[in-house]
Amino acid sequence: MTKSLGDTAAELGGGHARHLAVRYLHDDVAPWLDGTWSEAVGRELFAATSQLVHLAGWMAQDEGNQDAAQQYYAHSFRLASEAGDAELAATALRGLAVQAIDLGFRPTAVRIAEECVDQAKHLDDSRSLAYYQATLANAAALDGDRRTATSSLAASQSAIERATGTPGESWASHYSIGRWAHESGMILARLGDHTSAQEHLHHALDIHGLDRRRTRAIVLADLGTVRLRQDDVDGALASWNDFLDCADGIRSVKVQDAVRDLRARLYRLRDVAGAGELDERAATLG
């Protein structure tokens, strides 16, 4: 159920199916937690519930409900700790760290991201380690700590390049090279290296591919912004046009934020050919 609901949210945004996840959690999973089981089964049950609760938190965050997201992430961490699952506990902390990054709480983001990396220090899954190190790099870049951001990004790259085989079932194990390329590109953009940022975003889109419409839309929006910062106005408009093609019908606060950001930038470009038509398209999604 977590995978099915997560697939829907990844495609169409957290706002589409969160009520289904919450209802399933309360109506079906809660009675199981109140049941009787062996220690081994209990650990599996708590771990599976931690993943579902984390998904509910991600959905709430993607819907713009930050308070609910924080509560779900914290509860997911407690369930993972009860299950003795370090990866799930680290992933819950990562959710809190990303939330702090998005809200601009820089010291808090760094502190939680560091705890996330520490929680996972004994794991041997390269995808998970890359996932958490990239989060610390992102938080450090936001905080202006270039040294930590650079070293954590290098550690993340080293880990993702070691990742082999088929991804597992957990949230962190699905961290692909394409997702890494996108996140790394935006970290590099935050550090002022827009040329490398654009290369990473191209890798995410063209080489590794991104099969989730929500994710692809966000990367295209980011690519347009990076291109604009390099004075490539035509390239920015082309990326934003592709973004709007992907974004239609997606219920995600990140996509809505990208639409608002796009329209603000288009106002400055209002005398450029094609900018007005693009703004009219964006207005239908705003």
PDB file of C-alpha atoms in Angstrom:
ATOM      1  CA  MET A   1       0.000   0.000   0.000  1.00  0.00           C
ATOM      2  CA  THR A   2       2.815   2.396   0.811  1.00  0.00           C
ATOM      3  CA  LYS A   3       4.395   1.751  -2.582  1.00  0.00           C
ATOM      4  CA  SER A   4       1.083   2.137  -4.425  1.00  0.00           C
ATOM      5  CA  LEU A   5       0.210   5.375  -2.656  1.00  0.00           C
ATOM      6  CA  GLY A   6       3.773   6.630  -3.027  1.00  0.00           C
ATOM      7  CA  ASP A   7       3.767   5.956  -6.769  1.00  0.00           C
ATOM      8  CA  THR A   8       0.596   8.030  -7.130  1.00  0.00           C
ATOM      9  CA  ALA A   9       2.009  10.904  -5.081  1.00  0.00           C
ATOM     10  CA  ALA A  10       5.310  10.853  -6.983  1.00  0.00           C
ATOM     11  CA  GLU A  11       3.433  11.200 -10.248  1.00  0.00           C
ATOM     12  CA  LEU A  12       0.672  13.657  -9.347  1.00  0.00           C
ATOM     13  CA  GLY A  13       1.810  15.310  -6.108  1.00  0.00           C
ATOM     14  CA  GLY A  14       1.173  14.741  -2.427  1.00  0.00           C
ATOM     15  CA  GLY A  15      -2.170  16.525  -2.524  1.00  0.00           C
ATOM     16  CA  HIS A  16      -3.771  13.785  -4.613  1.00  0.00           C
ATOM     17  CA  ALA A  17      -3.743  10.802  -2.271  1.00  0.00           C
ATOM     18  CA  ARG A  18      -2.860  11.920   1.249  1.00  0.00           C
ATOM     19  CA  HIS A  19      -6.383  11.376   2.530  1.00  0.00           C
ATOM     20  CA  LEU A  20      -6.168   7.761   1.339  1.00  0.00           C
ATOM     21  CA  ALA A  21      -2.861   7.220   3.145  1.00  0.00           C
ATOM     22  CA  VAL A  22      -4.192   8.724   6.364  1.00  0.00           C
ATOM     23  CA  ARG A  23      -7.421   6.710   6.204  1.00  0.00           C
ATOM     24  CA  TYR A  24      -5.503   3.476   5.603  1.00  0.00           C
ATOM     25  CA  LEU A  25      -3.179   4.320   8.489  1.00  0.00           C
ATOM     26  CA  HIS A  26      -6.015   4.936  10.929  1.00  0.00           C
ATOM     27  CA  ASP A  27      -8.568   2.356   9.760  1.00  0.00           C
ATOM     28  CA  ASP A  28      -6.323  -0.589   8.893  1.00  0.00           C
ATOM     29  CA  VAL A  29      -2.831  -0.194  10.330  1.00  0.00           C
ATOM     30  CA  ALA A  30      -3.726   1.173  13.769  1.00  0.00           C
ATOM     31  CA  PRO A  31      -5.718  -1.964  14.768  1.00  0.00           C
ATOM     32  CA  TRP A  32      -2.744  -4.131  13.784  1.00  0.00           C
ATOM     33  CA  LEU A  33      -0.462  -2.066  16.025  1.00  0.00           C
ATOM     34  CA  ASP A  34      -2.875  -2.723  18.894  1.00  0.00           C
ATOM     35  CA  GLY A  35      -2.786  -6.460  18.207  1.00  0.00           C
ATOM     36  CA  THR A  36      -0.608  -9.249  19.576  1.00  0.00           C
ATOM     37  CA  TRP A  37       2.493 -10.438  17.730  1.00  0.00           C
ATOM     38  CA  SER A  38       5.961 -11.870  18.246  1.00  0.00           C
ATOM     39  CA  GLU A  39       8.930  -9.544  18.635  1.00  0.00           C
ATOM     40  CA  ALA A  40      10.140 -10.255  15.100  1.00  0.00           C
ATOM     41  CA  VAL A  41       6.740  -9.555  13.563  1.00  0.00           C
ATOM     42  CA  GLY A  42       6.381  -6.459  15.727  1.00  0.00           C
ATOM     43  CA  ARG A  43       9.645  -5.044  14.411  1.00  0.00           C
ATOM     44  CA  GLU A  44       8.544  -5.640  10.825  1.00  0.00           C
ATOM     45  CA  LEU A  45       5.166  -4.069  11.527  1.00  0.00           C
ATOM     46  CA  PHE A  46       6.664  -0.993  13.169  1.00  0.00           C
ATOM     47  CA  ALA A  47       9.166  -0.604  10.319  1.00  0.00           C
ATOM     48  CA  ALA A  48       6.435  -0.868   7.661  1.00  0.00           C
ATOM     49  CA  THR A  49       4.272   1.609   9.578  1.00  0.00           C
ATOM     50  CA  SER A  50       7.225   3.999   9.851  1.00  0.00           C
ATOM     51  CA  GLN A  51       7.464   4.042   6.061  1.00  0.00           C
ATOM     52  CA  LEU A  52       3.739   4.700   5.656  1.00  0.00           C
ATOM     53  CA  VAL A  53       3.816   7.484   8.258  1.00  0.00           C
ATOM     54  CA  HIS A  54       6.840   9.006   6.531  1.00  0.00           C
ATOM     55  CA  LEU A  55       4.932   8.961   3.249  1.00  0.00           C
ATOM     56  CA  ALA A  56       2.013  10.728   4.924  1.00  0.00           C
ATOM     57  CA  GLY A  57       4.483  13.345   6.166  1.00  0.00           C
ATOM     58  CA  TRP A  58       5.951  13.817   2.704  1.00  0.00           C
ATOM     59  CA  MET A  59       2.458  14.143   1.253  1.00  0.00           C
ATOM     60  CA  ALA A  60       1.505  16.733   3.872  1.00  0.00           C
ATOM     61  CA  GLN A  61       4.676  18.696   3.176  1.00  0.00           C
ATOM     62  CA  ASP A  62       4.098  18.539  -0.570  1.00  0.00           C
ATOM     63  CA  GLU A  63       0.565  19.779   0.045  1.00  0.00           C
ATOM     64  CA  GLY A  64       1.894  22.726   2.104  1.00  0.00           C
ATOM     65  CA  ASN A  65       0.764  21.464   5.523  1.00  0.00           C
ATOM     66  CA  GLN A  66       4.054  21.922   7.385  1.00  0.00           C
ATOM     67  CA  ASP A  67       2.725  21.297  10.910  1.00  0.00           C
ATOM     68  CA  ALA A  68       1.234  17.940   9.973  1.00  0.00           C
ATOM     69  CA  ALA A  69       4.388  16.994   8.071  1.00  0.00           C
ATOM     70  CA  GLN A  70       6.579  17.679  11.092  1.00  0.00           C
ATOM     71  CA  GLN A  71       4.356  15.555  13.327  1.00  0.00           C
ATOM     72  CA  TYR A  72       4.352  12.657  10.861  1.00  0.00           C
ATOM     73  CA  TYR A  73       8.138  12.744  10.430  1.00  0.00           C
ATOM     74  CA  ALA A  74       8.666  12.785  14.192  1.00  0.00           C
ATOM     75  CA  HIS A  75       6.260   9.865  14.607  1.00  0.00           C
ATOM     76  CA  SER A  76       7.974   7.987  11.794  1.00  0.00           C
ATOM     77  CA  PHE A  77      11.289   8.428  13.620  1.00  0.00           C
ATOM     78  CA  ARG A  78       9.831   7.024  16.843  1.00  0.00           C
ATOM     79  CA  LEU A  79       8.391   4.003  15.029  1.00  0.00           C
ATOM     80  CA  ALA A  80      11.695   3.366  13.241  1.00  0.00           C
ATOM     81  CA  SER A  81      13.579   3.582  16.526  1.00  0.00           C
ATOM     82  CA  GLU A  82      11.123   1.131  18.087  1.00  0.00           C
ATOM     83  CA  ALA A  83      11.741  -1.209  15.159  1.00  0.00           C
ATOM     84  CA  GLY A  84      15.509  -0.811  15.526  1.00  0.00           C
ATOM     85  CA  ASP A  85      15.817   0.287  11.879  1.00  0.00           C
ATOM     86  CA  ALA A  86      18.607   2.864  11.509  1.00  0.00           C
ATOM     87  CA  GLU A  87      17.881   3.568   7.843  1.00  0.00           C
ATOM     88  CA  LEU A  88      14.233   4.411   8.440  1.00  0.00           C
ATOM     89  CA  ALA A  89      15.177   6.539  11.453  1.00  0.00           C
ATOM     90  CA  ALA A  90      17.723   8.444   9.364  1.00  0.00           C
ATOM     91  CA  THR A  91      15.177   8.893   6.579  1.00  0.00           C
ATOM     92  CA  ALA A  92      12.679  10.405   9.028  1.00  0.00           C
ATOM     93  CA  LEU A  93      15.349  12.816  10.234  1.00  0.00           C
ATOM     94  CA  ARG A  94      16.121  13.657   6.633  1.00  0.00           C
ATOM     95  CA  GLY A  95      12.461  14.598   6.137  1.00  0.00           C
ATOM     96  CA  LEU A  96      12.706  17.019   9.053  1.00  0.00           C
ATOM     97  CA  ALA A  97      15.980  18.416   7.704  1.00  0.00           C
ATOM     98  CA  VAL A  98      14.515  19.025   4.246  1.00  0.00           C
ATOM     99  CA  GLN A  99      11.528  20.727   5.836  1.00  0.00           C
ATOM    100  CA  ALA A 100      13.884  23.044   7.753  1.00  0.00           C
ATOM    101  CA  ILE A 101      15.781  23.749   4.507  1.00  0.00           C
ATOM    102  CA  ASP A 102      12.580  24.610   2.651  1.00  0.00           C
ATOM    103  CA  LEU A 103      11.480  26.924   5.466  1.00  0.00           C
ATOM    104  CA  GLY A 104      14.887  28.613   5.660  1.00  0.00           C
ATOM    105  CA  PHE A 105      15.742  27.491   9.208  1.00  0.00           C
ATOM    106  CA  ARG A 106      19.441  27.201   8.442  1.00  0.00           C
ATOM    107  CA  PRO A 107      21.062  26.201  11.770  1.00  0.00           C
ATOM    108  CA  THR A 108      18.243  23.759  12.495  1.00  0.00           C
ATOM    109  CA  ALA A 109      18.562  22.232   9.037  1.00  0.00           C
ATOM    110  CA  VAL A 110      22.302  21.682   9.496  1.00  0.00           C
ATOM    111  CA  ARG A 111      21.896  20.214  12.977  1.00  0.00           C
ATOM    112  CA  ILE A 112      19.218  17.719  11.916  1.00  0.00           C
ATOM    113  CA  ALA A 113      21.076  16.808   8.711  1.00  0.00           C
ATOM    114  CA  GLU A 114      24.209  16.088  10.737  1.00  0.00           C
ATOM    115  CA  GLU A 115      22.176  13.875  13.070  1.00  0.00           C
ATOM    116  CA  CYS A 116      20.713  12.137  10.031  1.00  0.00           C
ATOM    117  CA  VAL A 117      24.201  11.319   8.701  1.00  0.00           C
ATOM    118  CA  ASP A 118      25.318  10.173  12.152  1.00  0.00           C
ATOM    119  CA  GLN A 119      22.263   7.928  12.507  1.00  0.00           C
ATOM    120  CA  ALA A 120      23.237   6.183   9.256  1.00  0.00           C
ATOM    121  CA  LYS A 121      26.991   5.896   9.856  1.00  0.00           C
ATOM    122  CA  HIS A 122      26.915   2.112  10.227  1.00  0.00           C
ATOM    123  CA  LEU A 123      24.757   1.426   7.156  1.00  0.00           C
ATOM    124  CA  ASP A 124      26.319  -0.221   4.124  1.00  0.00           C
ATOM    125  CA  ASP A 125      23.710   0.850   1.544  1.00  0.00           C
ATOM    126  CA  SER A 126      25.382   3.330  -0.817  1.00  0.00           C
ATOM    127  CA  ARG A 127      22.141   4.857  -2.083  1.00  0.00           C
ATOM    128  CA  SER A 128      21.024   5.690   1.437  1.00  0.00           C
ATOM    129  CA  LEU A 129      24.386   7.182   2.377  1.00  0.00           C
ATOM    130  CA  ALA A 130      24.363   9.329  -0.777  1.00  0.00           C
ATOM    131  CA  TYR A 131      20.845  10.471   0.102  1.00  0.00           C
ATOM    132  CA  TYR A 132      21.769  11.659   3.585  1.00  0.00           C
ATOM    133  CA  GLN A 133      25.105  13.240   2.629  1.00  0.00           C
ATOM    134  CA  ALA A 134      23.392  15.239  -0.120  1.00  0.00           C
ATOM    135  CA  THR A 135      20.915  16.538   2.454  1.00  0.00           C
ATOM    136  CA  LEU A 136      23.764  17.732   4.687  1.00  0.00           C
ATOM    137  CA  ALA A 137      25.425  19.355   1.666  1.00  0.00           C
ATOM    138  CA  ASN A 138      22.169  21.141   0.866  1.00  0.00           C
ATOM    139  CA  ALA A 139      21.729  22.390   4.430  1.00  0.00           C
ATOM    140  CA  ALA A 140      25.358  23.537   4.645  1.00  0.00           C
ATOM    141  CA  ALA A 141      25.095  25.359   1.305  1.00  0.00           C
ATOM    142  CA  LEU A 142      21.998  27.171   2.568  1.00  0.00           C
ATOM    143  CA  ASP A 143      23.927  28.117   5.706  1.00  0.00           C
ATOM    144  CA  GLY A 144      26.834  29.497   3.683  1.00  0.00           C
ATOM    145  CA  ASP A 145      29.218  26.770   4.883  1.00  0.00           C
ATOM    146  CA  ARG A 146      30.950  26.071   1.575  1.00  0.00           C
ATOM    147  CA  ARG A 147      33.541  23.712   3.078  1.00  0.00           C
ATOM    148  CA  THR A 148      30.980  21.354   4.620  1.00  0.00           C
ATOM    149  CA  ALA A 149      28.725  21.587   1.579  1.00  0.00           C
ATOM    150  CA  THR A 150      31.567  20.675  -0.773  1.00  0.00           C
ATOM    151  CA  SER A 151      32.892  17.791   1.330  1.00  0.00           C
ATOM    152  CA  SER A 152      29.407  16.349   1.918  1.00  0.00           C
ATOM    153  CA  LEU A 153      28.559  16.632  -1.777  1.00  0.00           C
ATOM    154  CA  ALA A 154      31.778  14.785  -2.641  1.00  0.00           C
ATOM    155  CA  ALA A 155      30.905  12.068  -0.116  1.00  0.00           C
ATOM    156  CA  SER A 156      27.434  11.828  -1.632  1.00  0.00           C
ATOM    157  CA  GLN A 157      28.849  11.501  -5.145  1.00  0.00           C
ATOM    158  CA  SER A 158      31.297   8.809  -4.046  1.00  0.00           C
ATOM    159  CA  ALA A 159      28.457   6.851  -2.447  1.00  0.00           C
ATOM    160  CA  ILE A 160      26.023   7.100  -5.359  1.00  0.00           C
ATOM    161  CA  GLU A 161      28.735   6.014  -7.784  1.00  0.00           C
ATOM    162  CA  ARG A 162      29.213   2.848  -5.707  1.00  0.00           C
ATOM    163  CA  ALA A 163      25.514   2.019  -5.799  1.00  0.00           C
ATOM    164  CA  THR A 164      24.844  -1.114  -7.793  1.00  0.00           C
ATOM    165  CA  GLY A 165      22.037  -3.567  -8.274  1.00  0.00           C
ATOM    166  CA  THR A 166      18.306  -3.123  -8.016  1.00  0.00           C
ATOM    167  CA  PRO A 167      17.003  -0.589  -5.464  1.00  0.00           C
ATOM    168  CA  GLY A 168      15.391  -2.028  -2.365  1.00  0.00           C
ATOM    169  CA  GLU A 169      11.923  -1.314  -1.043  1.00  0.00           C
ATOM    170  CA  SER A 170      12.759   1.461   1.407  1.00  0.00           C
ATOM    171  CA  TRP A 171      12.374   5.174   0.738  1.00  0.00           C
ATOM    172  CA  ALA A 172      16.118   5.912   0.775  1.00  0.00           C
ATOM    173  CA  SER A 173      17.068   2.940  -1.382  1.00  0.00           C
ATOM    174  CA  HIS A 174      15.157   4.482  -4.306  1.00  0.00           C
ATOM    175  CA  TYR A 175      17.555   7.425  -4.415  1.00  0.00           C
ATOM    176  CA  SER A 176      18.658   7.186  -8.035  1.00  0.00           C
ATOM    177  CA  ILE A 177      21.579   8.775  -9.870  1.00  0.00           C
ATOM    178  CA  GLY A 178      19.033  10.977 -11.639  1.00  0.00           C
ATOM    179  CA  ARG A 179      17.611  12.290  -8.389  1.00  0.00           C
ATOM    180  CA  TRP A 180      21.133  12.765  -7.082  1.00  0.00           C
ATOM    181  CA  ALA A 181      22.065  14.763 -10.206  1.00  0.00           C
ATOM    182  CA  HIS A 182      19.088  17.071  -9.677  1.00  0.00           C
ATOM    183  CA  GLU A 183      19.761  17.654  -6.000  1.00  0.00           C
ATOM    184  CA  SER A 184      23.482  18.134  -6.596  1.00  0.00           C
ATOM    185  CA  GLY A 185      22.779  20.584  -9.402  1.00  0.00           C
ATOM    186  CA  MET A 186      20.719  22.785  -7.116  1.00  0.00           C
ATOM    187  CA  ILE A 187      23.366  22.600  -4.376  1.00  0.00           C
ATOM    188  CA  LEU A 188      25.966  23.742  -6.913  1.00  0.00           C
ATOM    189  CA  ALA A 189      23.646  26.543  -8.027  1.00  0.00           C
ATOM    190  CA  ARG A 190      23.305  27.630  -4.395  1.00  0.00           C
ATOM    191  CA  LEU A 191      27.111  27.687  -4.212  1.00  0.00           C
ATOM    192  CA  GLY A 192      27.245  29.874  -7.321  1.00  0.00           C
ATOM    193  CA  ASP A 193      28.544  27.277  -9.823  1.00  0.00           C
ATOM    194  CA  HIS A 194      25.787  27.617 -12.410  1.00  0.00           C
ATOM    195  CA  THR A 195      27.722  25.952 -15.223  1.00  0.00           C
ATOM    196  CA  SER A 196      28.165  22.722 -13.249  1.00  0.00           C
ATOM    197  CA  ALA A 197      24.596  23.062 -11.974  1.00  0.00           C
ATOM    198  CA  GLN A 198      23.237  23.092 -15.514  1.00  0.00           C
ATOM    199  CA  GLU A 199      25.358  20.073 -16.439  1.00  0.00           C
ATOM    200  CA  HIS A 200      23.942  18.123 -13.495  1.00  0.00           C
ATOM    201  CA  LEU A 201      20.370  19.063 -14.358  1.00  0.00           C
ATOM    202  CA  HIS A 202      20.936  17.930 -17.945  1.00  0.00           C
ATOM    203  CA  HIS A 203      22.251  14.636 -16.587  1.00  0.00           C
ATOM    204  CA  ALA A 204      19.117  14.277 -14.498  1.00  0.00           C
ATOM    205  CA  LEU A 205      16.802  14.936 -17.441  1.00  0.00           C
ATOM    206  CA  ASP A 206      18.535  13.609 -20.530  1.00  0.00           C
ATOM    207  CA  ILE A 207      20.956  10.895 -19.465  1.00  0.00           C
ATOM    208  CA  HIS A 208      19.420   9.218 -16.450  1.00  0.00           C
ATOM    209  CA  GLY A 209      15.848  10.225 -17.106  1.00  0.00           C
ATOM    210  CA  LEU A 210      13.153  11.026 -14.583  1.00  0.00           C
ATOM    211  CA  ASP A 211       9.999   8.998 -15.046  1.00  0.00           C
ATOM    212  CA  ARG A 212       7.917  10.793 -12.416  1.00  0.00           C
ATOM    213  CA  ARG A 213       5.999  13.730 -13.845  1.00  0.00           C
ATOM    214  CA  ARG A 214       6.141  15.775 -10.631  1.00  0.00           C
ATOM    215  CA  THR A 215       9.906  15.371 -10.335  1.00  0.00           C
ATOM    216  CA  ARG A 216      10.515  16.100 -13.995  1.00  0.00           C
ATOM    217  CA  ALA A 217       8.426  19.263 -13.767  1.00  0.00           C
ATOM    218  CA  ILE A 218      10.439  20.564 -10.809  1.00  0.00           C
ATOM    219  CA  VAL A 219      13.762  19.836 -12.538  1.00  0.00           C
ATOM    220  CA  LEU A 220      12.620  21.675 -15.664  1.00  0.00           C
ATOM    221  CA  ALA A 221      11.597  24.688 -13.587  1.00  0.00           C
ATOM    222  CA  ASP A 222      14.969  24.672 -11.835  1.00  0.00           C
ATOM    223  CA  LEU A 223      16.811  24.331 -15.138  1.00  0.00           C
ATOM    224  CA  GLY A 224      15.005  27.399 -16.477  1.00  0.00           C
ATOM    225  CA  THR A 225      16.117  29.439 -13.469  1.00  0.00           C
ATOM    226  CA  VAL A 226      19.732  28.270 -13.777  1.00  0.00           C
ATOM    227  CA  ARG A 227      19.743  29.119 -17.479  1.00  0.00           C
ATOM    228  CA  LEU A 228      18.375  32.573 -16.759  1.00  0.00           C
ATOM    229  CA  ARG A 229      21.194  33.198 -14.277  1.00  0.00           C
ATOM    230  CA  GLN A 230      23.591  32.393 -17.107  1.00  0.00           C
ATOM    231  CA  ASP A 231      21.846  34.996 -19.300  1.00  0.00           C
ATOM    232  CA  ASP A 232      20.428  32.263 -21.547  1.00  0.00           C
ATOM    233  CA  VAL A 233      16.959  33.762 -21.835  1.00  0.00           C
ATOM    234  CA  ASP A 234      15.840  31.633 -24.776  1.00  0.00           C
ATOM    235  CA  GLY A 235      16.981  28.478 -23.001  1.00  0.00           C
ATOM    236  CA  ALA A 236      15.152  29.537 -19.842  1.00  0.00           C
ATOM    237  CA  LEU A 237      11.913  30.131 -21.732  1.00  0.00           C
ATOM    238  CA  ALA A 238      12.218  26.751 -23.455  1.00  0.00           C
ATOM    239  CA  SER A 239      12.726  24.940 -20.122  1.00  0.00           C
ATOM    240  CA  TRP A 240       9.827  26.776 -18.533  1.00  0.00           C
ATOM    241  CA  ASN A 241       7.577  25.907 -21.458  1.00  0.00           C
ATOM    242  CA  ASP A 242       8.406  22.226 -20.934  1.00  0.00           C
ATOM    243  CA  PHE A 243       7.824  22.697 -17.206  1.00  0.00           C
ATOM    244  CA  LEU A 244       4.303  23.962 -17.785  1.00  0.00           C
ATOM    245  CA  ASP A 245       3.594  20.972 -20.021  1.00  0.00           C
ATOM    246  CA  CYS A 246       4.550  18.655 -17.140  1.00  0.00           C
ATOM    247  CA  ALA A 247       2.987  20.666 -14.330  1.00  0.00           C
ATOM    248  CA  ASP A 248      -0.636  20.643 -15.438  1.00  0.00           C
ATOM    249  CA  GLY A 249      -2.762  18.639 -12.988  1.00  0.00           C
ATOM    250  CA  ILE A 250      -0.074  18.145 -10.341  1.00  0.00           C
ATOM    251  CA  ARG A 251      -1.080  19.039  -6.778  1.00  0.00           C
ATOM    252  CA  SER A 252       2.209  19.970  -5.157  1.00  0.00           C
ATOM    253  CA  VAL A 253       3.247  23.080  -3.266  1.00  0.00           C
ATOM    254  CA  LYS A 254       6.687  22.796  -4.877  1.00  0.00           C
ATOM    255  CA  VAL A 255       5.135  22.973  -8.317  1.00  0.00           C
ATOM    256  CA  GLN A 256       2.917  25.872  -7.269  1.00  0.00           C
ATOM    257  CA  ASP A 257       5.932  27.683  -5.822  1.00  0.00           C
ATOM    258  CA  ALA A 258       7.770  27.096  -9.086  1.00  0.00           C
ATOM    259  CA  VAL A 259       4.839  28.601 -11.025  1.00  0.00           C
ATOM    260  CA  ARG A 260       4.855  31.707  -8.811  1.00  0.00           C
ATOM    261  CA  ASP A 261       8.629  32.003  -9.124  1.00  0.00           C
ATOM    262  CA  LEU A 262       8.358  31.645 -12.882  1.00  0.00           C
ATOM    263  CA  ARG A 263       5.746  34.378 -13.183  1.00  0.00           C
ATOM    264  CA  ALA A 264       7.805  36.772 -11.054  1.00  0.00           C
ATOM    265  CA  ARG A 265      10.796  36.240 -13.327  1.00  0.00           C
ATOM    266  CA  LEU A 266       8.690  36.541 -16.467  1.00  0.00           C
ATOM    267  CA  TYR A 267       7.519  39.977 -15.350  1.00  0.00           C
ATOM    268  CA  ARG A 268      11.102  41.182 -15.639  1.00  0.00           C
ATOM    269  CA  LEU A 269      11.253  39.611 -19.107  1.00  0.00           C
ATOM    270  CA  ARG A 270       7.880  40.943 -20.256  1.00  0.00           C
ATOM    271  CA  ASP A 271       9.407  42.708 -23.275  1.00  0.00           C
ATOM    272  CA  VAL A 272      11.054  39.494 -24.510  1.00  0.00           C
ATOM    273  CA  ALA A 273       9.285  37.680 -27.330  1.00  0.00           C
ATOM    274  CA  GLY A 274       7.299  34.730 -26.007  1.00  0.00           C
ATOM    275  CA  ALA A 275       7.413  35.755 -22.352  1.00  0.00           C
ATOM    276  CA  GLY A 276       3.862  37.109 -22.370  1.00  0.00           C
ATOM    277  CA  GLU A 277       2.408  33.932 -23.851  1.00  0.00           C
ATOM    278  CA  LEU A 278       4.299  31.846 -21.321  1.00  0.00           C
ATOM    279  CA  ASP A 279       2.969  33.971 -18.469  1.00  0.00           C
ATOM    280  CA  GLU A 280      -0.583  33.488 -19.721  1.00  0.00           C
ATOM    281  CA  ARG A 281      -0.053  29.725 -19.645  1.00  0.00           C
ATOM    282  CA  ALA A 282       1.423  29.904 -16.156  1.00  0.00           C
ATOM    283  CA  ALA A 283      -1.512  31.987 -14.932  1.00  0.00           C
ATOM    284  CA  THR A 284      -3.872  29.077 -15.581  1.00  0.00           C
ATOM    285  CA  LEU A 285      -1.871  26.954 -13.121  1.00  0.00           C
ATOM    286  CA  GLY A 286      -1.279  29.628 -10.454  1.00  0.00           C
TER     287      GLY A 286
END
